[in-house]
mmCIF file of C-alpha atoms in Angstrom:
data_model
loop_
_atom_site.group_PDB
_atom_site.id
_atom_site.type_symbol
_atom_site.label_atom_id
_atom_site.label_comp_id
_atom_site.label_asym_id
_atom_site.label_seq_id
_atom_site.Cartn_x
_atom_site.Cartn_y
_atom_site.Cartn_z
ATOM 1 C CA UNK D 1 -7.505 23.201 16.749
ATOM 2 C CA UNK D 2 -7.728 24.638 13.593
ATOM 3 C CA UNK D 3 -10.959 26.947 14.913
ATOM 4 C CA UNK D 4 -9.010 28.723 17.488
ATOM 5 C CA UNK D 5 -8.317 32.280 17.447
ATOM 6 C CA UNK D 6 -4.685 32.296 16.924
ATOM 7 C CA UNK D 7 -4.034 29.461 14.400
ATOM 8 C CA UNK D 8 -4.580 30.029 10.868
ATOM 9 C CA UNK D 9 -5.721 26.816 9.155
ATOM 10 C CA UNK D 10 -7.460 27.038 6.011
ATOM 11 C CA UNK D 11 -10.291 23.858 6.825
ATOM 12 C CA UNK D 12 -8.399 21.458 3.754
ATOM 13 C CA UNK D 13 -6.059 18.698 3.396
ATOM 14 C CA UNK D 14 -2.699 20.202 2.221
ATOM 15 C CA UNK D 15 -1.226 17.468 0.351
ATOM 16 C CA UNK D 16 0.740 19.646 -1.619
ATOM 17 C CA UNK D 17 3.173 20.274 1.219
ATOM 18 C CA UNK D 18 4.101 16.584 1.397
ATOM 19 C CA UNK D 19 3.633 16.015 -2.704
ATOM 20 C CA UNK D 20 5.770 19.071 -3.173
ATOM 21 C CA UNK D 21 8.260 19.130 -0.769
ATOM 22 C CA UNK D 22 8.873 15.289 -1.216
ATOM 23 C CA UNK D 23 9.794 16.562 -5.141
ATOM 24 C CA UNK D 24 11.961 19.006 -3.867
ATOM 25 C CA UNK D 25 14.188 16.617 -0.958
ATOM 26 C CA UNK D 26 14.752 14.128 -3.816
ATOM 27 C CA UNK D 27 15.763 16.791 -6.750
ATOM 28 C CA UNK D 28 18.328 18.389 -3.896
ATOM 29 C CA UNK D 29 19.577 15.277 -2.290
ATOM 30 C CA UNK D 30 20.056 12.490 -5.422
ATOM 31 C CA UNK D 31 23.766 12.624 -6.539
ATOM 32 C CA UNK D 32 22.552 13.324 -10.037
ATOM 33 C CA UNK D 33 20.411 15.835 -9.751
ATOM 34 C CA UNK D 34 22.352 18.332 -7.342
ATOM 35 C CA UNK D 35 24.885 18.986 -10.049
ATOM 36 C CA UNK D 36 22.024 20.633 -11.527
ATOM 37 C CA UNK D 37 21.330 22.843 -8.940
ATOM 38 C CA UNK D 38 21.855 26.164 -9.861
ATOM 39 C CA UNK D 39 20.962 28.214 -6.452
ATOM 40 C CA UNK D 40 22.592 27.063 -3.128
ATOM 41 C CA UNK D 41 20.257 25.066 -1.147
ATOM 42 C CA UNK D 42 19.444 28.131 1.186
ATOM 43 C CA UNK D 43 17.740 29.823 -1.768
ATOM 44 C CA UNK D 44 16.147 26.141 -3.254
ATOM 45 C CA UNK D 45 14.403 25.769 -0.040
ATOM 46 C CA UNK D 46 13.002 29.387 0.559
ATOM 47 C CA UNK D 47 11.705 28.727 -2.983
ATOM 48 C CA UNK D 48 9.316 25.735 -1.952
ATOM 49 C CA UNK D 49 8.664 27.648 1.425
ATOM 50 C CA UNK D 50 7.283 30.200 -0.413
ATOM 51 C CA UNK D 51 5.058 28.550 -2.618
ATOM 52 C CA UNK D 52 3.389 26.572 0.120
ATOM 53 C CA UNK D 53 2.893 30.159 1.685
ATOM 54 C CA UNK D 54 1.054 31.015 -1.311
ATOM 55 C CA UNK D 55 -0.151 28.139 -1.893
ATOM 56 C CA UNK D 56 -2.288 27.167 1.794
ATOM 57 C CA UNK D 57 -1.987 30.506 3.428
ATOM 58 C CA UNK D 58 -2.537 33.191 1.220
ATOM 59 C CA UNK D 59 -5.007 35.344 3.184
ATOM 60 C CA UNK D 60 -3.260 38.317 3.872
ATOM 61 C CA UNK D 61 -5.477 38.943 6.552
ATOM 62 C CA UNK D 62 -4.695 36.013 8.430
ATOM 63 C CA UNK D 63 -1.134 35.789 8.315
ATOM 64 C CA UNK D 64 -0.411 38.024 11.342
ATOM 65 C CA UNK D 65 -2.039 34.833 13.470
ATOM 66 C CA UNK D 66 0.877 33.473 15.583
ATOM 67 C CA UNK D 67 0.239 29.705 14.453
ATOM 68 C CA UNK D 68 -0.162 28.175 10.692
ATOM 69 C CA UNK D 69 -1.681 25.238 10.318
ATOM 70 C CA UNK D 70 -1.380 22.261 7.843
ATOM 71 C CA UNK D 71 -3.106 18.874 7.805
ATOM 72 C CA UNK D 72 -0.365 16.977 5.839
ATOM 73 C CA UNK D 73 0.420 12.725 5.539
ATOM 74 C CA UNK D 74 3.561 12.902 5.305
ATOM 75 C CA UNK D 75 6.115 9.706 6.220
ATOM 76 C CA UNK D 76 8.796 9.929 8.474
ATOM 77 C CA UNK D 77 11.945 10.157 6.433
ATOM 78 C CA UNK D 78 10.502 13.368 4.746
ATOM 79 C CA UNK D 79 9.544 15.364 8.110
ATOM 80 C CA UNK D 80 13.616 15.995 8.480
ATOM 81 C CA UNK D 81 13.654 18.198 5.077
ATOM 82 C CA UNK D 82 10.265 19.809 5.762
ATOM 83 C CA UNK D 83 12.207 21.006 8.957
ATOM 84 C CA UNK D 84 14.547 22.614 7.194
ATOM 85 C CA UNK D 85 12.092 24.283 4.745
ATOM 86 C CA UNK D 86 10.310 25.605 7.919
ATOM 87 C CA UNK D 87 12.402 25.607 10.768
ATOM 88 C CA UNK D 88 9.820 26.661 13.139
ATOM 89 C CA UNK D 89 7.487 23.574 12.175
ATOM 90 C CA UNK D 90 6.106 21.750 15.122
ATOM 91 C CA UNK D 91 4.829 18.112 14.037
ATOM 92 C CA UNK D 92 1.524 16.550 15.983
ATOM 93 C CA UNK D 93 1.312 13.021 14.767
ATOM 94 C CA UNK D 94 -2.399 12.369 15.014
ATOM 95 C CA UNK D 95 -2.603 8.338 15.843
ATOM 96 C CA UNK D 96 -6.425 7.023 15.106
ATOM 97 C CA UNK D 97 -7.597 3.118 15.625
ATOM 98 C CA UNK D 98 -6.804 1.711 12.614
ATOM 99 C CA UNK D 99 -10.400 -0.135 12.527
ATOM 100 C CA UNK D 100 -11.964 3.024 12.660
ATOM 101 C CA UNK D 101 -9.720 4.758 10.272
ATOM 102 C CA UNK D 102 -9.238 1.645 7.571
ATOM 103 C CA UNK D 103 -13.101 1.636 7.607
ATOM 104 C CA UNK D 104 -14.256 5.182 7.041
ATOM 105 C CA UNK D 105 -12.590 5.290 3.769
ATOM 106 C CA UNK D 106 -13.825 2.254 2.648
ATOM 107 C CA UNK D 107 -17.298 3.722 2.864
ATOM 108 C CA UNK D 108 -16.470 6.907 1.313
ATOM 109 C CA UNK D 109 -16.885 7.034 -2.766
ATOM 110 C CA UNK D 110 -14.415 8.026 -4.049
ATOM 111 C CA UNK D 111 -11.707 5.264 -1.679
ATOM 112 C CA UNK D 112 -14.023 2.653 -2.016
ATOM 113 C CA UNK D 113 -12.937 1.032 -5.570
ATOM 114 C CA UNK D 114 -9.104 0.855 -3.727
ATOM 115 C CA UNK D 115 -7.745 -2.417 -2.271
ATOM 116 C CA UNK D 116 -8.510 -3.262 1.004
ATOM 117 C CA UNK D 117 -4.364 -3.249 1.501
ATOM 118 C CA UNK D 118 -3.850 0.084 0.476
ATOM 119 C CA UNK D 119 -6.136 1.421 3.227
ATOM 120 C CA UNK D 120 -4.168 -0.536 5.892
ATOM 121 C CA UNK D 121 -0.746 0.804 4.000
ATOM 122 C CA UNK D 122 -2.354 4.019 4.276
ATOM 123 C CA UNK D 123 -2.882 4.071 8.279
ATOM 124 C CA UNK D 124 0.490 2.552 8.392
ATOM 125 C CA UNK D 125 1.960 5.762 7.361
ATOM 126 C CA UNK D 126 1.833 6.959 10.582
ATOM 127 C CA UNK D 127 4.516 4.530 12.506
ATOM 128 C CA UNK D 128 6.845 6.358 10.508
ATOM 129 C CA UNK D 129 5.685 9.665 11.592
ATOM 130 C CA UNK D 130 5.173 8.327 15.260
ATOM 131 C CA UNK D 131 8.581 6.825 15.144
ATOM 132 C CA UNK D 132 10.020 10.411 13.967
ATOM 133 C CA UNK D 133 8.275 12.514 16.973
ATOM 134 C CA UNK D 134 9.326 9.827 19.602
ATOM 135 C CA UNK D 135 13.119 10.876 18.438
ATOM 136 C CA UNK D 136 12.511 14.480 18.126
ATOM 137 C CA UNK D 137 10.684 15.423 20.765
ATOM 138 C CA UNK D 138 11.514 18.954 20.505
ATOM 139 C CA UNK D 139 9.377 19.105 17.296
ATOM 140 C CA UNK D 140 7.676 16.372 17.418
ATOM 141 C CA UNK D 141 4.259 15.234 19.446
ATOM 142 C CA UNK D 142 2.072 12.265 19.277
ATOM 143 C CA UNK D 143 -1.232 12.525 19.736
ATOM 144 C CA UNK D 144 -4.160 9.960 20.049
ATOM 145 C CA UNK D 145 -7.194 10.760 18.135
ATOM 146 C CA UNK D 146 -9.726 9.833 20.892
ATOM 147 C CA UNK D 147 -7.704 12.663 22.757
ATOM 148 C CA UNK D 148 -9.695 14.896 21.518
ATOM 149 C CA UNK D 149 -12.635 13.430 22.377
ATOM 150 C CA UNK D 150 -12.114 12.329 26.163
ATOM 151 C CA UNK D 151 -12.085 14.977 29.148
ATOM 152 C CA UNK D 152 -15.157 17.022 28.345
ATOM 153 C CA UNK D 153 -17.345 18.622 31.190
ATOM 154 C CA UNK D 154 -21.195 17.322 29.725
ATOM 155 C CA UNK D 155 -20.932 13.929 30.365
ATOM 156 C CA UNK D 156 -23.877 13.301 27.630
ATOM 157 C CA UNK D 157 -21.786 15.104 24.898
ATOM 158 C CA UNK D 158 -18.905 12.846 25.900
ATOM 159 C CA UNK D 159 -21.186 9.393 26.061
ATOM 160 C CA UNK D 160 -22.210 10.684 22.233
ATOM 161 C CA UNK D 161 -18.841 10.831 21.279
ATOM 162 C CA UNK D 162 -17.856 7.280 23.152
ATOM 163 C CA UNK D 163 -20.660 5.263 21.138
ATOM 164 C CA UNK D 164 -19.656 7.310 17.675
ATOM 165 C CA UNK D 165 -16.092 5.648 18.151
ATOM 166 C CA UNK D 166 -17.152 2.544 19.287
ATOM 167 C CA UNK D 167 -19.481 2.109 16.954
ATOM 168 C CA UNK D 168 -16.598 3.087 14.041
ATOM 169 C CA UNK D 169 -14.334 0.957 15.537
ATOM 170 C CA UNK D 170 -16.837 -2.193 15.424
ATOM 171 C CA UNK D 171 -16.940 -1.678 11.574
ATOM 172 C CA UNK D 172 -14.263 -4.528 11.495
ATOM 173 C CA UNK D 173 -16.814 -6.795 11.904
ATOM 174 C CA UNK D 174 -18.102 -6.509 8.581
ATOM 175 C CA UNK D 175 -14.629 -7.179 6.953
ATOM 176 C CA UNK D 176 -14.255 -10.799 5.390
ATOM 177 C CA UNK D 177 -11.934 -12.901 7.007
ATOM 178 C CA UNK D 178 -9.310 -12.391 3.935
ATOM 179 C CA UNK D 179 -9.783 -8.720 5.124
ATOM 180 C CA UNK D 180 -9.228 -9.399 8.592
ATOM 181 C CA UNK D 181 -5.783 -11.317 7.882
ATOM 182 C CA UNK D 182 -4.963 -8.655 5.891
ATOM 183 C CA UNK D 183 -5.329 -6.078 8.539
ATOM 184 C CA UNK D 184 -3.045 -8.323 11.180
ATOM 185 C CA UNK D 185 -0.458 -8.969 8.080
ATOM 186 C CA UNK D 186 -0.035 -5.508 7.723
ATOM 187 C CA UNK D 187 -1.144 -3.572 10.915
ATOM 188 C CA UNK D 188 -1.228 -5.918 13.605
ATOM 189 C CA UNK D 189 2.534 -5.334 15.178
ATOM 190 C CA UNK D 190 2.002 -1.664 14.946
ATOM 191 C CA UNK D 191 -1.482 -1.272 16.317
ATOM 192 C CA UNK D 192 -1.100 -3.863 19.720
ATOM 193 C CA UNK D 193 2.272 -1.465 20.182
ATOM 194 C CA UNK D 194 0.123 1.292 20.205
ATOM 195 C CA UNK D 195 -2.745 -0.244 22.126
ATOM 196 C CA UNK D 196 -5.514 -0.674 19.697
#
């Protein structure tokens, strides 16, 4: 999506919208901290809009595109205060299979010293964001990752794409059996709702 014409992505993660923005919901909304607010919440929130601006889209040349992008991991319960910081915001909750996804990290450097649990509490982010775009359909969208990989016209390009997901997804059979237990602990209820 992020190639397209209109949309002005800048090709990176943009963590800092959910890192920054999750600072700024809990310094305006804990009892003791808004006392010691000193602009009204209008102003706070134009404050963090703006530096995101700056922060992920600051080509001045692409800012007349009619679509901004950000790839944020967010949770749920902060997606209602990044609507208020950008009221336009559409949300597309990007749902993977959590074999494939749990696994590609764990084969990556610089995730692979983590716990096998914090990978699976990492796809597990997402029922919170699912949960939020099934209530708010308005701004909210779910959208399965194979999606984007199912429908297209050469069939060969497509059957290259089938047996790089499959073959992803059949990673789990190199986890240990602790691992696999882990996985249903943690994922299982979420992942058979969803299919996978």
């Amino acid at each position: 999506m992020g190639l397209h014409s209109d949309i002005y992505y800048n090709g990176k993660e943009n963590n800092i919208v959910q890192d920054l923005l999750g600072v700024a919901q809990k310094n305006c909304t804990a009892r003791s901290r808004q006392t010691a607010l000193v602009v009204d919440q209008t102003e706070y929130n134009e404050v963090f809009r703006q530096a995101i601006i700056r922060l992920i889209w600051p080509d001045p040349k692409l800012v007349e595109r009619s679509v901004w992008m950000a790839a944020i991991n967010p949770t749920g319960d902060l997606l209602d205060y990044i609507s208020d910081v950008f009221p336009k915001a559409i949300f597309i909750c990007l749902v993977r299979n959590p074999k494939g996804m749990i696994s590609s990290p764990m084969r990556y450097r610089p995730f692979q010293s983590l716990p096998f649990e914090s990978h699976c509490q990492t796809w597990m982010r997402s029922e919170s964001v699912y949960r939020w775009c099934l209530a708010n359909p308005d701004r909210g969208f779910v959208m399965r990752h194979e999606w984007l990989y199912s429908g297209e016209s050469d069939v060969s390009d497509q059957g290259q794409r089938k047996a790089f997901f499959e073959s992803k997804n059949r990673r789990w059979n190199d986890w240990t059996v602790e691992q696999k237990e882990s996985y249903q602990q943690i994922c299982g209820e979420f992942a058979e709702e969803l299919g996978y």
